[in-house]
């Protein structure tokens, strides 16, 4: 058991399952979950959407439980539970009273050994097709997918997490089962627990519950996307009233040394009390403009995105580009960086003294997920903030490692009606 | 859990009603300033005014510009936000204990000495007009906006954005007048929780807000929900149909509120609930389905909702209604117990979030006029029986309901 100075405890079971624990003595509850290192980018085109479909099927039956017993057991504990799938991971979690933690972990672990029941497969396919239909009615979802299509053509990061009506329609239960067997094993998973727990007890629980899982070799490295595409993509969708604009620039990946700088720059550009807020929204150009860093294990994107009325689209685009140019030329100020460090979302005290450990387990658990997956070790807010190097910002925005880049390198993904 | 809840409740000398919950062991402080004014106080020709006022009140004070005010909150790492509702406008803040005083003082400055700069008033109205159009891209929100007047009446069913015509009639003078008329300590409820020196916080509220809004109007009395049953459809190009239906329930203060909570939990409380099971798991009709309640002061409304592709809409609606009916026929003790455990367990898990616990206290002060302990609420839930739920359903039948659908196909069968 490795107990770091950062407050996290990490341990690896003999079968290779990594465990990350954050004890929070002041709470009455505990959250636990499994992170599986598989998502849309780990799929092949003919199986697009299989990771997400599998997430649904893990709720449908194990050798010990049918779908009804799985959901009954969750609700018998009063658990707050769910699962989600992204480009690089699938996460299952539950948040319970601390006395129910072992029951919760046993249930989640049982789901990780799903039998993928044949009799539930076609019914769940209908549910997923409804989910795809729902996403078709969301301009935000369309923009997200379009941006990935524009930047990663031909690479698995291009494909939508939900898959398509065609790929889901063609998917068979056996294909899904094969994918499951290939991905859901200890070397490809992390168990995360946060809350009113004693780490030694959690590790013993994990050994009891997951210790018999077969040890397997880690999966091969993911294929890195090639040089990102540049240019302008436009899609006309008459259904929507608004027009969406996305400006996409290179940015540090999840493992890049400048990742925190990238996040700080995104906050300065497009967070609350940001340049976009004061210079675009409060100029009355558009009610919704933001910036953020999408990071994957080997690539990253800084995206600036906004929604406006069609006749103000050019004005919005000019304003967004103007802000990107300004930050490329002039960098950011010390005050702006400090403001981001102070923000509650970073759980940081303005004084460089201690962590703000006040938020409850579900919040902590949420933050553990990317840390556990990508960085090899969970990182506290203090750790993250010490990675911020304000001296870099003058050049960061403009050079090739950078977060903003030059406007001429901008790629535009645009939806218009 | 509530063994560690220590409540304080009194009227402060500044006129505000004050309640606090001490939560030993917490690391943050959370407070709310709730003004008993909202959309119901808007002039009928200026709908949207409450939200515009709430938006612009943070855009500068006599001492600071809008940006300086935001920077001041950020300098202490305070998480401040606000929201406008039918009957109240709430300002919320979460911060480290050592900055509670500063955060409260910033709120007092913002609320007492706003300058409502002309340029920010103009922008707020312009953005409001744009957001109105943006709702067209959000089918779920659009359906909610459409059913609200039928569910609650023209007054309580108002939407925070008003409409294009009424937004166009709002100006800085109207904003200023709304603030002067409706913001005062007499119409202010202050709640605080977490790690806090309660007496000191109360003293600070008294000092900072003394004399605030002396000339403001008295608040409106109890407002009555005006429910209108019926069936409404809005044609819209979309992949899915939105389905909303509602019928009157009970007030939060009603003796049957706990019965309503348990009934809703059985119906739509988790993945084992009847709606999730019957509509999604057994028939694959939807991705999303739910049941919830909404409570203006002194009343309540039960809602069911789902979205599905048009061809499945009629079957989805009939399944929703059938499941409500079936609750009176075959509700099991196992389901009842599961629903109770779900409600009670979440008071303990979600109660670990200081701002969530404080939000509940603020809501209790608004609805009950006093803090209500977790144990008291949980005891009411524990006492609910199958007979109570059957009685509740007979006294609040789904027959007299309002249905709103939105999508590419007019519905059949929704009146059955």
PDB file of C-alpha atoms in Angstrom, chain A residues 233-385:
ATOM      1  CA  UNK A 233     -15.932  22.527 -41.995  1.00  0.00           C
ATOM      2  CA  UNK A 234     -19.480  23.699 -42.417  1.00  0.00           C
ATOM      3  CA  UNK A 235     -22.639  21.720 -41.922  1.00  0.00           C
ATOM      4  CA  UNK A 236     -26.074  23.110 -42.599  1.00  0.00           C
ATOM      5  CA  UNK A 237     -28.839  21.910 -40.290  1.00  0.00           C
ATOM      6  CA  UNK A 238     -32.073  23.754 -40.847  1.00  0.00           C
ATOM      7  CA  UNK A 239     -33.608  22.288 -37.729  1.00  0.00           C
ATOM      8  CA  UNK A 240     -31.723  24.557 -35.354  1.00  0.00           C
ATOM      9  CA  UNK A 241     -32.398  28.234 -34.768  1.00  0.00           C
ATOM     10  CA  UNK A 242     -28.921  29.043 -33.551  1.00  0.00           C
ATOM     11  CA  UNK A 243     -25.638  28.856 -35.324  1.00  0.00           C
ATOM     12  CA  UNK A 244     -22.693  27.201 -33.641  1.00  0.00           C
ATOM     13  CA  UNK A 245     -19.059  28.080 -34.098  1.00  0.00           C
ATOM     14  CA  UNK A 246     -16.117  26.054 -32.900  1.00  0.00           C
ATOM     15  CA  UNK A 247     -12.531  27.238 -33.220  1.00  0.00           C
ATOM     16  CA  UNK A 248     -10.098  24.450 -32.556  1.00  0.00           C
ATOM     17  CA  UNK A 249      -6.390  24.771 -31.840  1.00  0.00           C
ATOM     18  CA  UNK A 250      -3.663  22.382 -30.786  1.00  0.00           C
ATOM     19  CA  UNK A 251      -3.299  22.012 -27.025  1.00  0.00           C
ATOM     20  CA  UNK A 252      -1.341  19.925 -24.536  1.00  0.00           C
ATOM     21  CA  UNK A 253      -2.456  16.339 -24.102  1.00  0.00           C
ATOM     22  CA  UNK A 254      -3.526  14.861 -20.773  1.00  0.00           C
ATOM     23  CA  UNK A 255       0.031  13.842 -20.012  1.00  0.00           C
ATOM     24  CA  UNK A 256       1.824  16.883 -21.367  1.00  0.00           C
ATOM     25  CA  UNK A 257       3.842  18.946 -18.906  1.00  0.00           C
ATOM     26  CA  UNK A 258       1.908  22.053 -19.913  1.00  0.00           C
ATOM     27  CA  UNK A 259      -1.524  20.564 -19.296  1.00  0.00           C
ATOM     28  CA  UNK A 260      -2.287  22.773 -16.299  1.00  0.00           C
ATOM     29  CA  UNK A 261      -1.187  25.842 -18.191  1.00  0.00           C
ATOM     30  CA  UNK A 262      -3.588  24.848 -20.942  1.00  0.00           C
ATOM     31  CA  UNK A 263      -6.467  24.576 -18.499  1.00  0.00           C
ATOM     32  CA  UNK A 264      -5.659  27.903 -16.916  1.00  0.00           C
ATOM     33  CA  UNK A 265      -5.565  29.548 -20.307  1.00  0.00           C
ATOM     34  CA  UNK A 266      -8.936  28.025 -21.162  1.00  0.00           C
ATOM     35  CA  UNK A 267     -10.387  29.443 -17.951  1.00  0.00           C
ATOM     36  CA  UNK A 268      -8.956  32.875 -18.623  1.00  0.00           C
ATOM     37  CA  UNK A 269     -10.360  32.815 -22.123  1.00  0.00           C
ATOM     38  CA  UNK A 270     -13.720  31.249 -21.628  1.00  0.00           C
ATOM     39  CA  UNK A 271     -14.551  30.421 -18.019  1.00  0.00           C
ATOM     40  CA  UNK A 272     -16.542  32.516 -15.579  1.00  0.00           C
ATOM     41  CA  UNK A 273     -15.279  36.071 -15.176  1.00  0.00           C
ATOM     42  CA  UNK A 274     -13.259  35.487 -18.355  1.00  0.00           C
ATOM     43  CA  UNK A 275     -12.304  37.470 -21.433  1.00  0.00           C
ATOM     44  CA  UNK A 276     -15.072  35.859 -23.459  1.00  0.00           C
ATOM     45  CA  UNK A 277     -17.590  36.689 -20.742  1.00  0.00           C
ATOM     46  CA  UNK A 278     -16.730  40.367 -20.547  1.00  0.00           C
ATOM     47  CA  UNK A 279     -15.761  41.036 -24.157  1.00  0.00           C
ATOM     48  CA  UNK A 280     -18.242  38.869 -26.034  1.00  0.00           C
ATOM     49  CA  UNK A 281     -21.214  37.933 -23.853  1.00  0.00           C
ATOM     50  CA  UNK A 282     -21.393  41.251 -22.038  1.00  0.00           C
ATOM     51  CA  UNK A 283     -20.940  43.009 -25.356  1.00  0.00           C
ATOM     52  CA  UNK A 284     -24.284  41.469 -26.268  1.00  0.00           C
ATOM     53  CA  UNK A 285     -22.932  39.489 -29.202  1.00  0.00           C
ATOM     54  CA  UNK A 286     -24.015  36.046 -27.995  1.00  0.00           C
ATOM     55  CA  UNK A 287     -25.346  34.584 -24.748  1.00  0.00           C
ATOM     56  CA  UNK A 288     -23.212  31.482 -24.825  1.00  0.00           C
ATOM     57  CA  UNK A 289     -19.461  31.431 -25.525  1.00  0.00           C
ATOM     58  CA  UNK A 290     -16.858  29.389 -23.728  1.00  0.00           C
ATOM     59  CA  UNK A 291     -13.450  27.761 -24.046  1.00  0.00           C
ATOM     60  CA  UNK A 292     -12.080  24.505 -22.802  1.00  0.00           C
ATOM     61  CA  UNK A 293      -9.355  21.962 -23.274  1.00  0.00           C
ATOM     62  CA  UNK A 294     -10.326  18.537 -24.513  1.00  0.00           C
ATOM     63  CA  UNK A 295      -7.481  16.270 -23.572  1.00  0.00           C
ATOM     64  CA  UNK A 296      -6.710  12.748 -24.580  1.00  0.00           C
ATOM     65  CA  UNK A 297      -3.775  10.641 -23.518  1.00  0.00           C
ATOM     66  CA  UNK A 298      -1.724  11.599 -26.555  1.00  0.00           C
ATOM     67  CA  UNK A 299      -3.371  14.682 -28.004  1.00  0.00           C
ATOM     68  CA  UNK A 300      -5.298  17.730 -26.959  1.00  0.00           C
ATOM     69  CA  UNK A 301      -7.517  20.433 -28.363  1.00  0.00           C
ATOM     70  CA  UNK A 302      -8.224  23.920 -27.160  1.00  0.00           C
ATOM     71  CA  UNK A 303     -11.744  24.652 -28.277  1.00  0.00           C
ATOM     72  CA  UNK A 304     -13.477  27.977 -28.299  1.00  0.00           C
ATOM     73  CA  UNK A 305     -17.156  27.545 -29.030  1.00  0.00           C
ATOM     74  CA  UNK A 306     -20.198  29.729 -29.100  1.00  0.00           C
ATOM     75  CA  UNK A 307     -23.811  29.837 -30.186  1.00  0.00           C
ATOM     76  CA  UNK A 308     -25.405  32.857 -31.761  1.00  0.00           C
ATOM     77  CA  UNK A 309     -28.236  33.955 -33.954  1.00  0.00           C
ATOM     78  CA  UNK A 310     -27.318  33.307 -37.587  1.00  0.00           C
ATOM     79  CA  UNK A 311     -27.158  36.986 -38.480  1.00  0.00           C
ATOM     80  CA  UNK A 312     -24.633  37.601 -35.703  1.00  0.00           C
ATOM     81  CA  UNK A 313     -22.458  34.622 -36.494  1.00  0.00           C
ATOM     82  CA  UNK A 314     -19.750  36.575 -38.294  1.00  0.00           C
ATOM     83  CA  UNK A 315     -19.649  39.082 -35.460  1.00  0.00           C
ATOM     84  CA  UNK A 316     -19.226  36.244 -32.972  1.00  0.00           C
ATOM     85  CA  UNK A 317     -16.550  34.580 -35.070  1.00  0.00           C
ATOM     86  CA  UNK A 318     -14.602  37.837 -35.385  1.00  0.00           C
ATOM     87  CA  UNK A 319     -14.859  38.453 -31.658  1.00  0.00           C
ATOM     88  CA  UNK A 320     -13.662  34.950 -30.775  1.00  0.00           C
ATOM     89  CA  UNK A 321     -10.767  35.169 -33.200  1.00  0.00           C
ATOM     90  CA  UNK A 322      -9.935  38.600 -31.856  1.00  0.00           C
ATOM     91  CA  UNK A 323      -9.631  37.266 -28.330  1.00  0.00           C
ATOM     92  CA  UNK A 324      -7.475  34.379 -29.497  1.00  0.00           C
ATOM     93  CA  UNK A 325      -5.217  36.805 -31.330  1.00  0.00           C
ATOM     94  CA  UNK A 326      -4.939  39.027 -28.281  1.00  0.00           C
ATOM     95  CA  UNK A 327      -3.905  36.172 -26.029  1.00  0.00           C
ATOM     96  CA  UNK A 328      -1.476  34.903 -28.651  1.00  0.00           C
ATOM     97  CA  UNK A 329       0.173  38.305 -28.869  1.00  0.00           C
ATOM     98  CA  UNK A 330       0.011  39.458 -25.278  1.00  0.00           C
ATOM     99  CA  UNK A 331      -0.273  36.379 -23.117  1.00  0.00           C
ATOM    100  CA  UNK A 332      -2.119  36.680 -19.831  1.00  0.00           C
ATOM    101  CA  UNK A 333      -1.618  38.629 -16.618  1.00  0.00           C
ATOM    102  CA  UNK A 334      -0.528  37.389 -13.223  1.00  0.00           C
ATOM    103  CA  UNK A 335      -3.865  38.537 -11.818  1.00  0.00           C
ATOM    104  CA  UNK A 336      -5.764  36.411 -14.294  1.00  0.00           C
ATOM    105  CA  UNK A 337      -3.728  33.336 -13.428  1.00  0.00           C
ATOM    106  CA  UNK A 338      -4.172  33.888  -9.696  1.00  0.00           C
ATOM    107  CA  UNK A 339      -7.910  34.275 -10.161  1.00  0.00           C
ATOM    108  CA  UNK A 340      -8.082  30.856 -11.782  1.00  0.00           C
ATOM    109  CA  UNK A 341      -5.989  29.340  -9.006  1.00  0.00           C
ATOM    110  CA  UNK A 342      -8.391  30.777  -6.459  1.00  0.00           C
ATOM    111  CA  UNK A 343     -11.454  29.358  -8.179  1.00  0.00           C
ATOM    112  CA  UNK A 344     -13.451  26.898  -6.084  1.00  0.00           C
ATOM    113  CA  UNK A 345     -13.418  24.377  -8.882  1.00  0.00           C
ATOM    114  CA  UNK A 346      -9.732  23.917  -8.280  1.00  0.00           C
ATOM    115  CA  UNK A 347     -10.362  23.375  -4.545  1.00  0.00           C
ATOM    116  CA  UNK A 348      -7.542  25.690  -3.708  1.00  0.00           C
ATOM    117  CA  UNK A 349      -7.037  28.194  -0.945  1.00  0.00           C
ATOM    118  CA  UNK A 350      -5.907  31.620  -2.008  1.00  0.00           C
ATOM    119  CA  UNK A 351      -3.174  31.201   0.549  1.00  0.00           C
ATOM    120  CA  UNK A 352      -0.662  28.576  -0.549  1.00  0.00           C
ATOM    121  CA  UNK A 353      -1.186  26.549   2.564  1.00  0.00           C
ATOM    122  CA  UNK A 354      -3.624  23.740   2.247  1.00  0.00           C
ATOM    123  CA  UNK A 355      -6.202  21.969   0.217  1.00  0.00           C
ATOM    124  CA  UNK A 356      -9.880  22.718   0.456  1.00  0.00           C
ATOM    125  CA  UNK A 357     -11.163  19.255   1.236  1.00  0.00           C
ATOM    126  CA  UNK A 358     -14.766  20.158   1.733  1.00  0.00           C
ATOM    127  CA  UNK A 359     -16.665  18.759  -1.150  1.00  0.00           C
ATOM    128  CA  UNK A 360     -18.340  15.462  -0.782  1.00  0.00           C
ATOM    129  CA  UNK A 361     -17.354  12.110  -2.036  1.00  0.00           C
ATOM    130  CA  UNK A 362     -19.072  12.185  -5.353  1.00  0.00           C
ATOM    131  CA  UNK A 363     -17.149  15.296  -6.327  1.00  0.00           C
ATOM    132  CA  UNK A 364     -13.900  13.762  -5.199  1.00  0.00           C
ATOM    133  CA  UNK A 365     -14.681  10.566  -6.977  1.00  0.00           C
ATOM    134  CA  UNK A 366     -15.372  12.425 -10.181  1.00  0.00           C
ATOM    135  CA  UNK A 367     -12.009  14.119  -9.973  1.00  0.00           C
ATOM    136  CA  UNK A 368     -10.217  10.863  -9.287  1.00  0.00           C
ATOM    137  CA  UNK A 369     -11.264   9.340 -12.575  1.00  0.00           C
ATOM    138  CA  UNK A 370      -9.059  11.137 -15.083  1.00  0.00           C
ATOM    139  CA  UNK A 371      -6.232  11.302 -12.596  1.00  0.00           C
ATOM    140  CA  UNK A 372      -6.290   7.603 -11.984  1.00  0.00           C
ATOM    141  CA  UNK A 373      -6.513   6.817 -15.644  1.00  0.00           C
ATOM    142  CA  UNK A 374      -3.960   9.073 -17.159  1.00  0.00           C
ATOM    143  CA  UNK A 375      -1.420  10.253 -14.715  1.00  0.00           C
ATOM    144  CA  UNK A 376      -0.595   7.025 -12.994  1.00  0.00           C
ATOM    145  CA  UNK A 377      -1.172   8.802  -9.713  1.00  0.00           C
ATOM    146  CA  UNK A 378      -3.977  10.947  -8.430  1.00  0.00           C
ATOM    147  CA  UNK A 379      -3.065  14.612  -8.127  1.00  0.00           C
ATOM    148  CA  UNK A 380      -4.335  17.133  -5.619  1.00  0.00           C
ATOM    149  CA  UNK A 381      -5.242  20.695  -6.413  1.00  0.00           C
ATOM    150  CA  UNK A 382      -2.002  21.794  -4.786  1.00  0.00           C
ATOM    151  CA  UNK A 383      -0.060  19.499  -7.043  1.00  0.00           C
ATOM    152  CA  UNK A 384      -1.958  20.770 -10.066  1.00  0.00           C
ATOM    153  CA  UNK A 385      -1.472  24.398  -9.161  1.00  0.00           C
TER     154      UNK A 385
END
